[in-house]
Amino acid sequence: MGAQRAGGPSEPASGIIGAHALSGVMPGKDLINLAELPTLVLRRLLARARQHAWALDEDPFDVGQTIRGQVVGLLFFEDSTRTRLSFAMAVHRLGGRFIELTDRGSSLSKGETLADTARTVEAMGVSRLVVRARRTEDVLEVAQAVRIPVLNAGAGDGEHPTQGLLDTLALAEAHQRLDSLDLDGLTVLIVGDVARSRVARSSGPCMAALGARVLVAGPGVDAPVAATAGGAPVERFEDALRQADAVMALRIQHERGGSELDAAGADAAYREQYGLTAERARLLKPGAVVMHPGPANPGVEIDAEVMGLPRSIIVRQVTLGVAARMACLEARGAVTGRT
Ligand code: NCD
């Protein structure tokens, strides 16, 4: 992306936050959790992601230079479609290259530790590691093992910081708050298997940090669970739907296990109580948008019809995911500042 066209239509050239301004933006070398980042850092990452989004809208084949010559290591130890491919796309869009490892076909199956795997990939000369793992501890183990920055691409039922940034960007855009990145006065309703959702734990706090009121609904959602998503529990799901400026439905995380939601027949009971059905979507006020991080299970947490409504910004979330990941790949930590 050329610097001269980095800004959006309403951003004056003098106000452009270039990639250089992201040097030292991270308090540490890694991006592990959004909940621990100062709001200023969130705003700077979002401002840079906004520039990328504008530039990509203008020219989807635009290729930048900010990480030219660098190779990023993608380590994905849990399934992924959107996050994995959009990180790969983000690397391409910044002019870099990537190498990739999954648990299938790696030496992890021969007993090698995650730390040794990470050090091995670092030793080949990658500039960053992007890690998806089944547990937050695994991402932390990688971060501690290497000197290069590590970006959390979704850690078990912990956090999913780049998803939090892209969801916040999508919400801001849908409500014409991209210029200000101020979500004051907006109510976001997060509904789903919140207790096991890393998306809720990143998106909710990030939106709340920018001023949104976050309401949380779902099985077993009490005040402590809602607080992990940066919000408060709702008394009645339908009432909250009527108030919301955005509703984000979340998938039941069956692969994590250990919940009553995994019992036979639980999907139907879930849909009955918390599904974002076509009927319930009619309760939404004009201008309210429908969000979902994907992958969706149509007919369980959301109806296919609702996913296709004009008020659905689910596909736009995916596009903005590339822009958000570009900003994170450029960010340089205060500790290393090496790349
Ligand atoms: C989510 C994930 O993998 O955490 N998806 C995503 O990254 N877009 C949500 C999920 O799996 O339900």
Tab-separated table of C-alpha atoms and ligand atoms in Angstrom:
chain	number	residue	atom	x	y	z
A	1	MET	CA	0.000	0.000	0.000
A	2	GLY	CA	1.500	3.310	-1.016
A	3	ALA	CA	1.589	5.852	1.811
A	4	GLN	CA	-0.032	8.481	-0.406
A	5	ARG	CA	-3.198	6.425	-0.686
A	6	ALA	CA	-3.199	4.958	2.774
A	7	GLY	CA	-5.791	7.271	4.266
A	8	GLY	CA	-9.526	6.969	3.755
A	9	PRO	CA	-11.649	9.646	2.192
A	10	SER	CA	-12.223	11.489	5.447
A	11	GLU	CA	-8.751	11.145	6.899
A	12	PRO	CA	-6.469	14.096	6.152
A	13	ALA	CA	-3.032	13.192	4.862
A	14	SER	CA	-1.427	14.841	7.877
A	15	GLY	CA	-3.425	12.560	10.202
A	16	ILE	CA	-2.322	9.321	8.601
A	17	ILE	CA	-1.019	6.740	10.994
A	18	GLY	CA	1.599	4.943	8.979
A	19	ALA	CA	3.117	1.568	9.749
A	20	HIS	CA	6.047	3.384	11.372
A	21	ALA	CA	3.657	4.763	13.986
A	22	LEU	CA	2.904	1.216	15.068
A	23	SER	CA	6.504	0.810	16.141
A	24	GLY	CA	6.519	0.310	19.891
A	25	VAL	CA	2.741	0.256	20.001
A	26	MET	CA	2.506	-3.043	21.869
A	27	PRO	CA	3.303	-2.988	25.588
A	28	GLY	CA	5.178	-6.290	25.214
A	29	LYS	CA	6.523	-8.117	22.205
A	30	ASP	CA	3.415	-10.270	21.709
A	31	LEU	CA	-0.293	-9.860	21.017
A	32	ILE	CA	-1.944	-12.359	23.339
A	33	ASN	CA	-4.996	-10.702	24.905
A	34	LEU	CA	-6.968	-7.557	24.071
A	35	ALA	CA	-8.410	-7.285	27.558
A	36	GLU	CA	-4.968	-6.354	28.901
A	37	LEU	CA	-4.194	-3.706	26.258
A	38	PRO	CA	-4.627	0.006	26.968
A	39	THR	CA	-7.457	1.615	24.982
A	40	LEU	CA	-4.899	3.819	23.222
A	41	VAL	CA	-3.227	0.728	21.782
A	42	LEU	CA	-6.576	-0.687	20.641
A	43	ARG	CA	-7.372	2.606	18.934
A	44	ARG	CA	-4.032	2.737	17.145
A	45	LEU	CA	-4.412	-0.823	15.870
A	46	LEU	CA	-7.973	-0.095	14.747
A	47	ALA	CA	-6.935	3.155	13.076
A	48	ARG	CA	-4.296	1.312	11.078
A	49	ALA	CA	-6.754	-1.502	10.228
A	50	ARG	CA	-9.217	1.155	9.037
A	51	GLN	CA	-6.614	2.511	6.638
A	52	HIS	CA	-5.992	-0.960	5.256
A	53	ALA	CA	-9.725	-1.541	4.879
A	54	TRP	CA	-10.114	1.668	2.896
A	55	ALA	CA	-7.137	0.890	0.698
A	56	LEU	CA	-8.343	-2.660	0.006
A	57	ASP	CA	-11.857	-1.413	-0.802
A	58	GLU	CA	-10.322	0.951	-3.303
A	59	ASP	CA	-8.024	-1.636	-4.871
A	60	PRO	CA	-8.488	-5.243	-3.731
A	61	PHE	CA	-5.312	-6.301	-5.529
A	62	ASP	CA	-3.187	-3.705	-3.831
A	63	VAL	CA	0.039	-5.149	-2.421
A	64	GLY	CA	2.022	-3.194	0.122
A	65	GLN	CA	5.635	-3.225	1.163
A	66	THR	CA	5.637	-2.899	4.936
A	67	ILE	CA	6.811	-6.453	5.640
A	68	ARG	CA	8.512	-7.024	2.303
A	69	GLY	CA	11.270	-9.586	2.585
A	70	GLN	CA	9.865	-10.978	5.819
A	71	VAL	CA	8.541	-14.499	6.256
A	72	VAL	CA	5.803	-15.070	8.832
A	73	GLY	CA	5.331	-18.489	10.449
A	74	LEU	CA	1.725	-19.635	10.746
A	75	LEU	CA	1.373	-22.359	13.391
A	76	PHE	CA	-2.203	-23.668	13.458
A	77	PHE	CA	-2.767	-26.437	15.983
A	78	GLU	CA	-6.548	-26.223	15.808
A	79	ASP	CA	-8.886	-26.109	12.800
A	80	SER	CA	-9.509	-22.776	11.130
A	81	THR	CA	-10.810	-21.371	7.867
A	82	ARG	CA	-11.193	-17.610	8.265
A	83	THR	CA	-8.382	-16.818	10.660
A	84	ARG	CA	-5.806	-18.984	8.901
A	85	LEU	CA	-6.565	-17.820	5.382
A	86	SER	CA	-7.010	-14.179	6.332
A	87	PHE	CA	-3.648	-14.140	8.114
A	88	ALA	CA	-2.148	-15.675	4.969
A	89	MET	CA	-3.926	-13.038	2.877
A	90	ALA	CA	-2.789	-10.266	5.218
A	91	VAL	CA	0.843	-11.367	4.844
A	92	HIS	CA	0.459	-11.291	1.045
A	93	ARG	CA	-1.166	-7.862	1.167
A	94	LEU	CA	1.769	-6.469	3.157
A	95	GLY	CA	4.259	-7.827	0.642
A	96	GLY	CA	5.559	-10.642	2.841
A	97	ARG	CA	5.538	-14.421	2.609
A	98	PHE	CA	4.566	-17.145	5.016
A	99	ILE	CA	5.369	-20.712	5.920
A	100	GLU	CA	2.834	-22.874	7.654
A	101	LEU	CA	2.657	-25.777	10.076
A	102	THR	CA	-0.316	-27.651	11.498
A	103	ASP	CA	-0.344	-30.449	14.048
A	104	ARG	CA	-1.060	-32.907	11.268
A	105	GLY	CA	2.240	-33.791	9.676
A	106	SER	CA	4.459	-31.971	12.181
A	107	SER	CA	6.994	-33.479	14.586
A	108	LEU	CA	4.616	-32.762	17.474
A	109	SER	CA	3.331	-36.259	16.735
A	110	LYS	CA	6.843	-37.553	17.501
A	111	GLY	CA	6.809	-35.984	20.944
A	112	GLU	CA	8.505	-32.671	20.192
A	113	THR	CA	7.326	-29.908	22.504
A	114	LEU	CA	5.559	-26.788	21.305
A	115	ALA	CA	8.449	-24.676	22.599
A	116	ASP	CA	10.992	-26.666	20.561
A	117	THR	CA	8.730	-26.530	17.512
A	118	ALA	CA	8.466	-22.749	17.840
A	119	ARG	CA	12.237	-22.307	18.341
A	120	THR	CA	12.845	-24.478	15.280
A	121	VAL	CA	10.661	-22.303	13.087
A	122	GLU	CA	12.233	-19.146	14.565
A	123	ALA	CA	15.690	-20.521	13.769
A	124	MET	CA	14.727	-20.662	10.091
A	125	GLY	CA	14.438	-16.891	10.107
A	126	VAL	CA	10.754	-16.035	10.379
A	127	SER	CA	10.001	-12.535	11.668
A	128	ARG	CA	6.792	-13.402	13.528
A	129	LEU	CA	4.780	-16.391	14.638
A	130	VAL	CA	0.996	-16.516	14.370
A	131	VAL	CA	-0.281	-19.250	16.682
A	132	ARG	CA	-3.625	-20.955	17.077
A	133	ALA	CA	-3.753	-23.522	19.852
A	134	ARG	CA	-6.146	-25.466	22.021
A	135	ARG	CA	-5.076	-23.706	25.216
A	136	THR	CA	-3.895	-20.209	26.152
A	137	GLU	CA	-0.962	-21.833	27.972
A	138	ASP	CA	0.221	-23.243	24.633
A	139	VAL	CA	0.345	-19.789	23.038
A	140	LEU	CA	2.150	-18.434	26.097
A	141	GLU	CA	4.636	-21.319	25.940
A	142	VAL	CA	5.441	-20.387	22.343
A	143	ALA	CA	5.704	-16.674	23.205
A	144	GLN	CA	8.134	-17.413	26.024
A	145	ALA	CA	10.223	-19.759	23.884
A	146	VAL	CA	11.014	-17.297	21.088
A	147	ARG	CA	12.385	-13.767	20.793
A	148	ILE	CA	10.210	-12.770	17.840
A	149	PRO	CA	6.674	-11.386	18.297
A	150	VAL	CA	3.894	-13.932	18.661
A	151	LEU	CA	0.326	-13.179	17.615
A	152	ASN	CA	-2.463	-15.184	19.218
A	153	ALA	CA	-4.759	-16.435	16.446
A	154	GLY	CA	-7.272	-17.961	18.876
A	155	ALA	CA	-6.321	-19.783	22.052
A	156	GLY	CA	-8.713	-22.438	23.347
A	157	ASP	CA	-11.429	-20.811	25.408
A	158	GLY	CA	-9.122	-17.880	26.229
A	159	GLU	CA	-8.938	-14.973	23.796
A	160	HIS	CA	-8.999	-14.321	20.043
A	161	PRO	CA	-7.584	-10.791	19.792
A	162	THR	CA	-7.600	-10.288	16.025
A	163	GLN	CA	-11.247	-11.375	15.947
A	164	GLY	CA	-11.998	-8.791	18.634
A	165	LEU	CA	-10.394	-6.065	16.542
A	166	LEU	CA	-12.177	-7.028	13.337
A	167	ASP	CA	-15.545	-7.291	15.063
A	168	THR	CA	-15.051	-3.857	16.637
A	169	LEU	CA	-14.073	-2.417	13.267
A	170	ALA	CA	-17.156	-3.977	11.634
A	171	LEU	CA	-19.430	-2.577	14.328
A	172	ALA	CA	-17.893	0.887	14.023
A	173	GLU	CA	-18.226	0.847	10.245
A	174	ALA	CA	-21.845	-0.329	10.313
A	175	HIS	CA	-22.780	2.586	12.576
A	176	GLN	CA	-20.678	5.255	10.855
A	177	ARG	CA	-18.229	5.422	13.746
A	178	LEU	CA	-15.097	4.623	11.765
A	179	ASP	CA	-13.823	8.198	11.849
A	180	SER	CA	-14.135	8.577	15.591
A	181	LEU	CA	-13.705	4.931	16.644
A	182	ASP	CA	-16.065	5.950	19.440
A	183	LEU	CA	-18.869	3.456	20.137
A	184	ASP	CA	-20.526	5.539	22.830
A	185	GLY	CA	-24.311	5.120	22.841
A	186	LEU	CA	-24.283	1.791	20.981
A	187	THR	CA	-25.613	-1.391	22.564
A	188	VAL	CA	-24.154	-4.726	21.490
A	189	LEU	CA	-25.835	-7.980	22.410
A	190	ILE	CA	-23.592	-11.061	22.423
A	191	VAL	CA	-25.572	-14.288	22.554
A	192	GLY	CA	-24.323	-17.840	22.629
A	193	ASP	CA	-22.013	-20.251	24.386
A	194	VAL	CA	-20.253	-17.311	25.994
A	195	ALA	CA	-18.701	-19.316	28.816
A	196	ARG	CA	-16.552	-21.209	26.266
A	197	SER	CA	-16.133	-18.448	23.676
A	198	ARG	CA	-12.775	-16.814	23.040
A	199	VAL	CA	-14.525	-14.482	20.599
A	200	ALA	CA	-16.771	-13.100	23.354
A	201	ARG	CA	-13.713	-12.595	25.568
A	202	SER	CA	-11.948	-10.468	22.965
A	203	SER	CA	-14.749	-8.727	21.061
A	204	GLY	CA	-16.841	-7.736	24.069
A	205	PRO	CA	-14.046	-6.041	26.062
A	206	CYS	CA	-12.687	-4.317	22.950
A	207	MET	CA	-16.106	-2.888	22.042
A	208	ALA	CA	-16.661	-1.872	25.664
A	209	ALA	CA	-13.262	-0.140	25.784
A	210	LEU	CA	-14.397	2.036	22.888
A	211	GLY	CA	-17.582	2.979	24.718
A	212	ALA	CA	-20.191	0.405	23.671
A	213	ARG	CA	-22.639	-1.033	26.181
A	214	VAL	CA	-22.284	-4.822	26.006
A	215	LEU	CA	-25.170	-7.111	26.946
A	216	VAL	CA	-24.604	-10.843	27.180
A	217	ALA	CA	-27.102	-13.681	26.849
A	218	GLY	CA	-26.829	-17.441	26.723
A	219	PRO	CA	-26.973	-20.620	28.760
A	220	GLY	CA	-25.328	-20.199	32.160
A	221	VAL	CA	-24.535	-16.524	31.583
A	222	ASP	CA	-24.381	-14.880	34.983
A	223	ALA	CA	-22.645	-11.654	36.016
A	224	PRO	CA	-19.110	-13.156	36.223
A	225	VAL	CA	-19.427	-14.858	32.811
A	226	ALA	CA	-20.847	-11.685	31.251
A	227	ALA	CA	-17.996	-9.677	32.784
A	228	THR	CA	-15.439	-11.801	30.910
A	229	ALA	CA	-17.143	-10.511	27.740
A	230	GLY	CA	-16.986	-6.936	28.989
A	231	GLY	CA	-20.694	-6.733	29.716
A	232	ALA	CA	-23.695	-7.478	31.883
A	233	PRO	CA	-26.152	-10.375	31.667
A	234	VAL	CA	-29.606	-9.711	30.210
A	235	GLU	CA	-32.777	-10.600	32.017
A	236	ARG	CA	-34.794	-11.366	28.905
A	237	PHE	CA	-33.179	-12.176	25.571
A	238	GLU	CA	-36.073	-10.767	23.531
A	239	ASP	CA	-36.040	-7.446	25.412
A	240	ALA	CA	-32.322	-7.102	24.809
A	241	LEU	CA	-32.821	-7.804	21.104
A	242	ARG	CA	-35.201	-4.862	20.885
A	243	GLN	CA	-32.569	-2.538	22.411
A	244	ALA	CA	-29.535	-3.746	20.472
A	245	ASP	CA	-27.715	-1.819	17.748
A	246	ALA	CA	-25.858	-5.038	16.950
A	247	VAL	CA	-26.421	-8.653	17.862
A	248	MET	CA	-23.583	-11.137	17.595
A	249	ALA	CA	-24.540	-14.818	17.628
A	250	LEU	CA	-21.913	-17.334	18.709
A	251	ARG	CA	-21.610	-21.033	17.895
A	252	ILE	CA	-21.872	-23.713	20.562
A	253	GLN	CA	-18.280	-24.820	21.161
A	254	HIS	CA	-18.936	-28.574	21.195
A	255	GLU	CA	-15.278	-29.408	20.540
A	256	ARG	CA	-14.320	-28.037	23.974
A	257	GLY	CA	-16.536	-30.524	25.837
A	258	GLY	CA	-17.576	-30.448	29.458
A	259	SER	CA	-20.880	-28.615	29.038
A	260	GLU	CA	-24.520	-29.583	29.208
A	261	LEU	CA	-24.774	-27.937	25.803
A	262	ASP	CA	-22.968	-30.965	24.343
A	263	ALA	CA	-25.699	-33.453	25.352
A	264	ALA	CA	-27.885	-35.086	22.709
A	265	GLY	CA	-30.779	-32.818	21.774
A	266	ALA	CA	-29.180	-29.761	23.340
A	267	ASP	CA	-28.880	-27.943	19.998
A	268	ALA	CA	-32.654	-27.917	19.539
A	269	ALA	CA	-33.208	-26.709	23.102
A	270	TYR	CA	-30.586	-24.002	22.576
A	271	ARG	CA	-32.269	-22.782	19.379
A	272	GLU	CA	-35.604	-22.654	21.145
A	273	GLN	CA	-34.261	-20.391	23.879
A	274	TYR	CA	-31.416	-18.420	22.298
A	275	GLY	CA	-31.385	-19.050	18.549
A	276	LEU	CA	-31.299	-15.922	16.396
A	277	THR	CA	-34.290	-17.119	14.407
A	278	ALA	CA	-35.986	-15.203	11.599
A	279	GLU	CA	-38.856	-14.519	13.982
A	280	ARG	CA	-36.605	-13.061	16.673
A	281	ALA	CA	-34.639	-11.011	14.130
A	282	ARG	CA	-37.860	-9.138	13.410
A	283	LEU	CA	-37.600	-7.660	16.920
A	284	LEU	CA	-34.434	-5.775	15.948
A	285	LYS	CA	-34.749	-2.041	15.475
A	286	PRO	CA	-34.045	-0.351	12.145
A	287	GLY	CA	-30.313	0.046	11.651
A	288	ALA	CA	-29.396	-2.809	13.994
A	289	VAL	CA	-26.901	-5.208	12.428
A	290	VAL	CA	-26.403	-8.974	12.691
A	291	MET	CA	-22.904	-10.318	13.314
A	292	HIS	CA	-21.362	-13.784	13.587
A	293	PRO	CA	-17.628	-14.601	13.675
A	294	GLY	CA	-18.202	-17.840	11.760
A	295	PRO	CA	-18.230	-20.744	11.346
A	296	ALA	CA	-22.013	-20.716	11.713
A	297	ASN	CA	-24.323	-23.645	12.226
A	298	PRO	CA	-27.473	-22.471	10.436
A	299	GLY	CA	-30.594	-23.659	12.208
A	300	VAL	CA	-28.883	-23.789	15.606
A	301	GLU	CA	-27.527	-20.447	16.874
A	302	ILE	CA	-28.701	-18.482	13.812
A	303	ASP	CA	-31.100	-19.067	10.927
A	304	ALA	CA	-29.761	-19.109	7.373
A	305	GLU	CA	-32.388	-16.503	6.530
A	306	VAL	CA	-31.002	-14.159	9.178
A	307	MET	CA	-27.451	-14.629	7.892
A	308	GLY	CA	-28.657	-13.421	4.485
A	309	LEU	CA	-30.603	-10.358	5.654
A	310	PRO	CA	-29.478	-6.943	4.367
A	311	ARG	CA	-28.718	-6.085	8.017
A	312	SER	CA	-26.234	-8.967	8.233
A	313	ILE	CA	-22.590	-7.829	8.143
A	314	ILE	CA	-21.191	-11.351	8.489
A	315	VAL	CA	-19.420	-11.318	5.120
A	316	ARG	CA	-18.035	-7.828	5.756
A	317	GLN	CA	-16.556	-9.100	9.034
A	318	VAL	CA	-14.499	-11.554	6.992
A	319	THR	CA	-13.186	-8.831	4.682
A	320	LEU	CA	-12.306	-6.577	7.604
A	321	GLY	CA	-10.492	-9.513	9.179
A	322	VAL	CA	-7.768	-9.180	6.551
A	323	ALA	CA	-7.343	-5.469	7.343
A	324	ALA	CA	-7.257	-6.075	11.106
A	325	ARG	CA	-4.636	-8.810	10.734
A	326	MET	CA	-2.527	-6.574	8.492
A	327	ALA	CA	-2.411	-3.986	11.288
A	328	CYS	CA	-1.433	-6.625	13.854
A	329	LEU	CA	1.310	-8.041	11.647
A	330	GLU	CA	2.821	-4.559	11.356
A	331	ALA	CA	2.642	-3.699	15.046
A	332	ARG	CA	5.979	-3.723	16.785
A	333	GLY	CA	6.397	-4.476	20.433
A	334	ALA	CA	8.116	-2.179	22.878
A	335	VAL	CA	10.308	-5.046	24.022
A	336	THR	CA	11.819	-6.247	20.770
A	337	GLY	CA	11.235	-3.500	18.243
A	338	ARG	CA	13.328	-5.791	16.080
A	339	THR	CA	11.285	-6.229	12.949
B	1	NCD	C1	-14.002	-18.542	15.856
B	1	NCD	C2	-12.827	-19.277	16.433
B	1	NCD	O1	-12.250	-20.148	15.796
B	1	NCD	O2	-12.508	-18.927	17.532
B	1	NCD	N1	-13.975	-18.396	14.504
B	1	NCD	C3	-13.135	-17.535	13.909
B	1	NCD	O3	-11.977	-17.447	14.231
B	1	NCD	N2	-13.667	-16.751	12.955
B	1	NCD	C4	-15.280	-18.915	16.410
B	1	NCD	C5	-15.675	-20.352	16.497
B	1	NCD	O4	-14.933	-21.264	16.234
B	1	NCD	O5	-16.820	-20.543	16.876
